[in-house]
mmCIF file of C-alpha atoms and ligand atoms in Angstrom:
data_model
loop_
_atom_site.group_PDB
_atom_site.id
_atom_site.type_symbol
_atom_site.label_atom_id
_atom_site.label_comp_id
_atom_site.label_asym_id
_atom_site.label_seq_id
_atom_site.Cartn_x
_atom_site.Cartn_y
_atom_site.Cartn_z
ATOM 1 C CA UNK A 190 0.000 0.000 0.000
ATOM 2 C CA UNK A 191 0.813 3.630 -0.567
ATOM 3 C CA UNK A 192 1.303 6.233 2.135
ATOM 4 C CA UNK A 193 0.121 9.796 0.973
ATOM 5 C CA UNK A 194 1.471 12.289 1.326
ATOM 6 C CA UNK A 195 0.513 15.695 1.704
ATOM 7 C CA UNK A 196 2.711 19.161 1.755
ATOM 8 C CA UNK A 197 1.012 21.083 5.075
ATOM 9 C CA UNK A 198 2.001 23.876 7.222
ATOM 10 C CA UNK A 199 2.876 22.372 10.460
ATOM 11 C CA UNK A 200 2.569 24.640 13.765
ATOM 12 C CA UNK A 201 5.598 23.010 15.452
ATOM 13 C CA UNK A 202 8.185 23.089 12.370
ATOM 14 C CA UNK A 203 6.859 26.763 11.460
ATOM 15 C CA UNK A 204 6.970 25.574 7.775
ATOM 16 C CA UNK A 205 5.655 23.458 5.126
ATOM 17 C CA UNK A 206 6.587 19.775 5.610
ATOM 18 C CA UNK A 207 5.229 16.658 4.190
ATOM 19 C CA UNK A 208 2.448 15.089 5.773
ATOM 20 C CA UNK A 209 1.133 11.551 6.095
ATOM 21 C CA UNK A 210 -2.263 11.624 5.668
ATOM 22 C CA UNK A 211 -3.778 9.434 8.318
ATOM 23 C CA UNK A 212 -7.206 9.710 7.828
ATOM 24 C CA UNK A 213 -9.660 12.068 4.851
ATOM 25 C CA UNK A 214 -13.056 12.803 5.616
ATOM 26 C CA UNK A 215 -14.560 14.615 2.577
ATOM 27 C CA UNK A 216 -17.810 16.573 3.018
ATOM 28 C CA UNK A 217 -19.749 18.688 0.710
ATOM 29 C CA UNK A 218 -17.301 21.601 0.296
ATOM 30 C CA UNK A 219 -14.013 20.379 2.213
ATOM 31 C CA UNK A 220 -12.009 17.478 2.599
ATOM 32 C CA UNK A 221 -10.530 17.359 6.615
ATOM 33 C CA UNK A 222 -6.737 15.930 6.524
ATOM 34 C CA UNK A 223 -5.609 14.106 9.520
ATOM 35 C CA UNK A 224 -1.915 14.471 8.906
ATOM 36 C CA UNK A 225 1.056 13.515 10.595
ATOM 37 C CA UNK A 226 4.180 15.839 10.402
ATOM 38 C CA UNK A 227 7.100 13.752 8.905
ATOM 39 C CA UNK A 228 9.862 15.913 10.389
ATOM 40 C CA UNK A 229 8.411 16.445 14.263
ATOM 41 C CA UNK A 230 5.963 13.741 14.442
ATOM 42 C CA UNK A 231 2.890 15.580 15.580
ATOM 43 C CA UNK A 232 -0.258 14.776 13.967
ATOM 44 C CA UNK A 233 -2.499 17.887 13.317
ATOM 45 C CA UNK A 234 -6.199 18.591 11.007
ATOM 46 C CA UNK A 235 -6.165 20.228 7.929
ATOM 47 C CA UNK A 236 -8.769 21.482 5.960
ATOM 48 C CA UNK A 237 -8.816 22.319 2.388
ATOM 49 C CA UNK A 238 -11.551 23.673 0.392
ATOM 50 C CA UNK A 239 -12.856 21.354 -2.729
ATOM 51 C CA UNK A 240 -12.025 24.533 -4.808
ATOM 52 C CA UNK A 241 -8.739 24.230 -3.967
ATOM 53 C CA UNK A 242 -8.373 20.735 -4.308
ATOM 54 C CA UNK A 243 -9.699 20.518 -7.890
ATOM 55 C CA UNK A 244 -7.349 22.885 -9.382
ATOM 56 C CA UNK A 245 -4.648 20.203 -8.525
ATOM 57 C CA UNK A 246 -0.773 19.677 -7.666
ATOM 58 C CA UNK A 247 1.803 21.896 -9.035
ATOM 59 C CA UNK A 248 5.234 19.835 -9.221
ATOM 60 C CA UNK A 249 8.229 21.088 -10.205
ATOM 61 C CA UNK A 250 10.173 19.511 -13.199
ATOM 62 C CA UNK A 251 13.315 19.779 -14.357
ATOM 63 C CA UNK A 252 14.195 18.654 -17.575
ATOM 64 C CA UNK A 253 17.325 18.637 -19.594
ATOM 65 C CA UNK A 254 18.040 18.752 -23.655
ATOM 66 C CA UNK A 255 21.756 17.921 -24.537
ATOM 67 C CA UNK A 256 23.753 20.484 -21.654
ATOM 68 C CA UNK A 257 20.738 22.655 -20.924
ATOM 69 C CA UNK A 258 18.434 22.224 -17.958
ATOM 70 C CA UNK A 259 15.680 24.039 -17.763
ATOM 71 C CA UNK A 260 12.833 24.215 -14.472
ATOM 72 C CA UNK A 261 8.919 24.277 -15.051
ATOM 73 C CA UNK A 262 6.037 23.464 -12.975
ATOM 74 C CA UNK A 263 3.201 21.708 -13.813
ATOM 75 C CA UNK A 264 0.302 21.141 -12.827
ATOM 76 C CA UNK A 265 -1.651 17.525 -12.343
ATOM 77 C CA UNK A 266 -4.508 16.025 -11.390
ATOM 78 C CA UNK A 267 -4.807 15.268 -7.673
ATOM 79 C CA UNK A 268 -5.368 11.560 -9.146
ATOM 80 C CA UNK A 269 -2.491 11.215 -11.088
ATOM 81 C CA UNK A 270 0.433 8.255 -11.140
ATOM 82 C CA UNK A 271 3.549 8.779 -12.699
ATOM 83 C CA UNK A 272 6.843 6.754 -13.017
ATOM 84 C CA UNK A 273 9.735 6.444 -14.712
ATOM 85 C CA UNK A 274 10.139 6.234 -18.167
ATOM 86 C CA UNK A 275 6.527 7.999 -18.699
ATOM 87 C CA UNK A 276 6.622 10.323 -21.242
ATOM 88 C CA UNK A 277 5.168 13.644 -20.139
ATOM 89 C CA UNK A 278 3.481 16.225 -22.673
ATOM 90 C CA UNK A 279 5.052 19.699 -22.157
ATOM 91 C CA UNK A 280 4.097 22.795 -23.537
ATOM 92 C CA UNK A 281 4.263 20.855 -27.065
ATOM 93 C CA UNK A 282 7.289 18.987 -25.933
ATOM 94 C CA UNK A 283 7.905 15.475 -24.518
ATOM 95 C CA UNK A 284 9.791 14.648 -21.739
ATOM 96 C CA UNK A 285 11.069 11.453 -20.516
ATOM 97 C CA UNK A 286 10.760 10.900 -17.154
ATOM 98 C CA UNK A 287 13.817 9.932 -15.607
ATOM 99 C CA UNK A 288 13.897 9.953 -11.863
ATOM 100 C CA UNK A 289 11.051 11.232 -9.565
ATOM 101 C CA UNK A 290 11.610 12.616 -6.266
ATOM 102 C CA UNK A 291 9.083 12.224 -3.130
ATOM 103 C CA UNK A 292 8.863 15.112 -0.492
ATOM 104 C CA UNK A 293 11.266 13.547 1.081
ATOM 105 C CA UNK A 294 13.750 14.021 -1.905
ATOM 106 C CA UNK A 295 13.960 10.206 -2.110
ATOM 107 C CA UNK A 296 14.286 8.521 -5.481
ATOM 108 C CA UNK A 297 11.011 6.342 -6.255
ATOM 109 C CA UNK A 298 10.281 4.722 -9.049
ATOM 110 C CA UNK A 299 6.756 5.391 -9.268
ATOM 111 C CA UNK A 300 4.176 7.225 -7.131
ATOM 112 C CA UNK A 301 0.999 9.214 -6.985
ATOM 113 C CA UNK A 302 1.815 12.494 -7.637
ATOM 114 C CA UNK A 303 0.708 13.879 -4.391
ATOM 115 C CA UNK A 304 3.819 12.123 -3.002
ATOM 116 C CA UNK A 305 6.290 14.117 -5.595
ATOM 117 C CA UNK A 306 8.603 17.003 -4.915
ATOM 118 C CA UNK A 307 10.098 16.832 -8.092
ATOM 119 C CA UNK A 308 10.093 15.044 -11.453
ATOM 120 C CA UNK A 309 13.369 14.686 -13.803
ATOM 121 C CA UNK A 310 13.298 14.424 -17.115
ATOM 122 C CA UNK A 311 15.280 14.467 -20.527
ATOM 123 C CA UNK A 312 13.315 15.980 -23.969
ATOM 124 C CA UNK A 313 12.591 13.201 -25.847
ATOM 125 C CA UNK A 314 12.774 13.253 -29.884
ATOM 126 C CA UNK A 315 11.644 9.575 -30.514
ATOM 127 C CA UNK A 316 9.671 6.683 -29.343
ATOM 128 C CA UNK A 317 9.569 3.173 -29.807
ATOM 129 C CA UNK A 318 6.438 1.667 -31.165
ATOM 130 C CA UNK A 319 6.410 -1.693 -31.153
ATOM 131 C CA UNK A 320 4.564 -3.461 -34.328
ATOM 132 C CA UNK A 321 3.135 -7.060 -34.198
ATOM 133 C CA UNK A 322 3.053 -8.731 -37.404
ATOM 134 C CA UNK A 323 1.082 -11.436 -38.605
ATOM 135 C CA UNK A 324 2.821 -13.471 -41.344
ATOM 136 C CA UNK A 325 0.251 -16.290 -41.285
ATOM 137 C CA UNK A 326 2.337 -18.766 -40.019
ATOM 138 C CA UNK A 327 3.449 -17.037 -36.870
ATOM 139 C CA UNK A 328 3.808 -13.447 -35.720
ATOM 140 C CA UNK A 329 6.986 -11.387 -35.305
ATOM 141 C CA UNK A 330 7.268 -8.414 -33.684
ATOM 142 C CA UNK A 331 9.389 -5.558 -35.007
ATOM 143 C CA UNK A 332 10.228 -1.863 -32.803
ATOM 144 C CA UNK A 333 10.253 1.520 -34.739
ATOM 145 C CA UNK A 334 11.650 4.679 -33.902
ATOM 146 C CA UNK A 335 9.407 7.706 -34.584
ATOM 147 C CA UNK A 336 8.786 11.072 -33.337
ATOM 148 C CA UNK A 337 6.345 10.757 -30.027
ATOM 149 C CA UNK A 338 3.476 13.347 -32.147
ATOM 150 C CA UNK A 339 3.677 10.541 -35.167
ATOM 151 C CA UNK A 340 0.282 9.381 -36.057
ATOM 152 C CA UNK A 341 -0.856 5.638 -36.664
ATOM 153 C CA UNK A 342 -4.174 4.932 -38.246
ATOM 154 C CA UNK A 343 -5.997 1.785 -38.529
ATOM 155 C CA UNK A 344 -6.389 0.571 -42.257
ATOM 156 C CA UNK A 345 -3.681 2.601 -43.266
ATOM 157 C CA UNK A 346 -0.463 0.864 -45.110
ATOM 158 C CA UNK A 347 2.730 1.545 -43.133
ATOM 159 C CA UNK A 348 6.290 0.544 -45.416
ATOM 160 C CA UNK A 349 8.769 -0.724 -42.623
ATOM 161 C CA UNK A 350 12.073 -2.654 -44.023
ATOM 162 C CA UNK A 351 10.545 -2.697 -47.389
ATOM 163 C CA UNK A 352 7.552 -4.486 -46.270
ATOM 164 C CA UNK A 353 3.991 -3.273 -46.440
ATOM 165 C CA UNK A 354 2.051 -3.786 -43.191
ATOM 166 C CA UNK A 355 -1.657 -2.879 -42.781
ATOM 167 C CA UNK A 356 -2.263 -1.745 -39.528
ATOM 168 C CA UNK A 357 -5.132 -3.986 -38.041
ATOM 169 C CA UNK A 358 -5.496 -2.623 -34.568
ATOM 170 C CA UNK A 359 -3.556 -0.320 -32.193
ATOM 171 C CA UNK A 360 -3.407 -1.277 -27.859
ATOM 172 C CA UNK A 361 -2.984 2.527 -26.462
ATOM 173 C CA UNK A 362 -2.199 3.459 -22.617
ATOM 174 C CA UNK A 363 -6.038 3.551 -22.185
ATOM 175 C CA UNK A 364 -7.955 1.664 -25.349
ATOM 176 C CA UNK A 365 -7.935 -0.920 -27.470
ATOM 177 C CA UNK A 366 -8.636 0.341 -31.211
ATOM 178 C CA UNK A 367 -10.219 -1.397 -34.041
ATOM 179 C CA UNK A 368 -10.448 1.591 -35.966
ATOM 180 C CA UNK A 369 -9.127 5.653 -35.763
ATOM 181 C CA UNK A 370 -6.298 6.815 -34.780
ATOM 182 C CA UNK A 371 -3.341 7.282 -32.622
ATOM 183 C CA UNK A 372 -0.334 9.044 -31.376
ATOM 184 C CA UNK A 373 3.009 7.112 -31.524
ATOM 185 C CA UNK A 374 3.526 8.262 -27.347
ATOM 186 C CA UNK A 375 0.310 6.790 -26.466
ATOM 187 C CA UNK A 376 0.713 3.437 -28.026
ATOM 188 C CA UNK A 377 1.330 0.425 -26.448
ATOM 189 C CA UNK A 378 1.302 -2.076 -29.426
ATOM 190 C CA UNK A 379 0.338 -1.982 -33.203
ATOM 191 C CA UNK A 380 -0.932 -5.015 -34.604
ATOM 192 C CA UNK A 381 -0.721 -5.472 -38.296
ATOM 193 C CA UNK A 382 -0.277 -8.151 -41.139
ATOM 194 C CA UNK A 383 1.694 -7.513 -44.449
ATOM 195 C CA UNK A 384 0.003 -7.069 -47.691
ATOM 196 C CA UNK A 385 1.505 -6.828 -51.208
ATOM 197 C CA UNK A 386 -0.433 -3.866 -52.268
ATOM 198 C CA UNK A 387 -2.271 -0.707 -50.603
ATOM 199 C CA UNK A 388 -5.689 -1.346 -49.262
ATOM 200 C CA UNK A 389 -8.148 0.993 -48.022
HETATM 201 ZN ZN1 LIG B 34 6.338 19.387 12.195
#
């Protein structure tokens, strides 16, 4: 199980610390924390406003391209998991996630991001897409490198090593796809079979 945790003012630190959260009692327009002070131990109530909670976490990220590093925050849903090797949409950018940080500035591989301090990533310029192809006797599976924004469509004819696969399905992060489209960063899988000639 994961302990969540919470950044709160504590009264004895006189500052911001992270917070277990012992027990959440929601009502109509607040949520009451029961949090316990990771630094001094002492367990104290919190309450935030719904309003506040639905406009989210803002985490800082830090993210590198070749010898620059640049800082951002961004802001996530309250709900949200990450982990490393995620690849994180950025102002029209995508970053790698490469090490994630909890308020404790420990190193975890993956966490919800109400437990994150900071994320660290690298711009990434390509993804693999992996591609399963049916050659009627068995299926092999082949891995492309494309730019994370390239777009895969079901029923369309994709040349890879001088082959012509149509593409017969597509697994994304959230949906299976029999038909439409999607972006290489979201997929999980193509399927496809090879054809000799284009076919709608
Ligand atoms: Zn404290």
């Amino acid at each position: 199980m994961t302990i969540i945790m919470v950044p709160f003012y504590c009264e004895v630190c006189k500052k911001e610390t992270p917070h277990e959260v012992l027990k959440k009692t929601t009502g109509k327009n607040t949520t009451v924390f029961l949090g316990k002070c990771t630094v001094c131990g002492i367990s104290s109530k919190h309450t935030v406003s719904l309003k506040e909670e639905k406009t989210g976490i803002d985490i800082k990220l830090i993210y590198s391209k070749g010898a620059s590093t640049s800082t951002a925050i961004v802001n996530f849903d309250k709900y949200d998991k990450l982990k490393v090797g995620d690849i994180l949409p950025y102002q029209g950018m995508h970053i790698k996630i490469t090490k994630l940080e909890n308020l404790l500035h420990q190193p975890r591989k993956r966490m919800p991001v109400t437990n994150i301090s900071t994320i660290w990533g690298t711009i990434n310029d390509t993804v693999t897409v992996k591609i399963s192809v049916n050659m009627k006797d068995y299926t092999k599976s082949i891995s492309l490198e494309v730019p994370p924004s390239e777009t895969f469509v079901v029923g369309d004819v994709i040349k890879v090593n001088k082959q012509n696969l149509l593409i017969t399905g597509i697994v994304t992060k959230h949906k299976s796809l029999r038909e439409g489209t999607a972006i290489a960063s979201e997929i999980v899988r193509v399927h496809s079979k090879k054809v000799r000639n284009r076919e709608g």
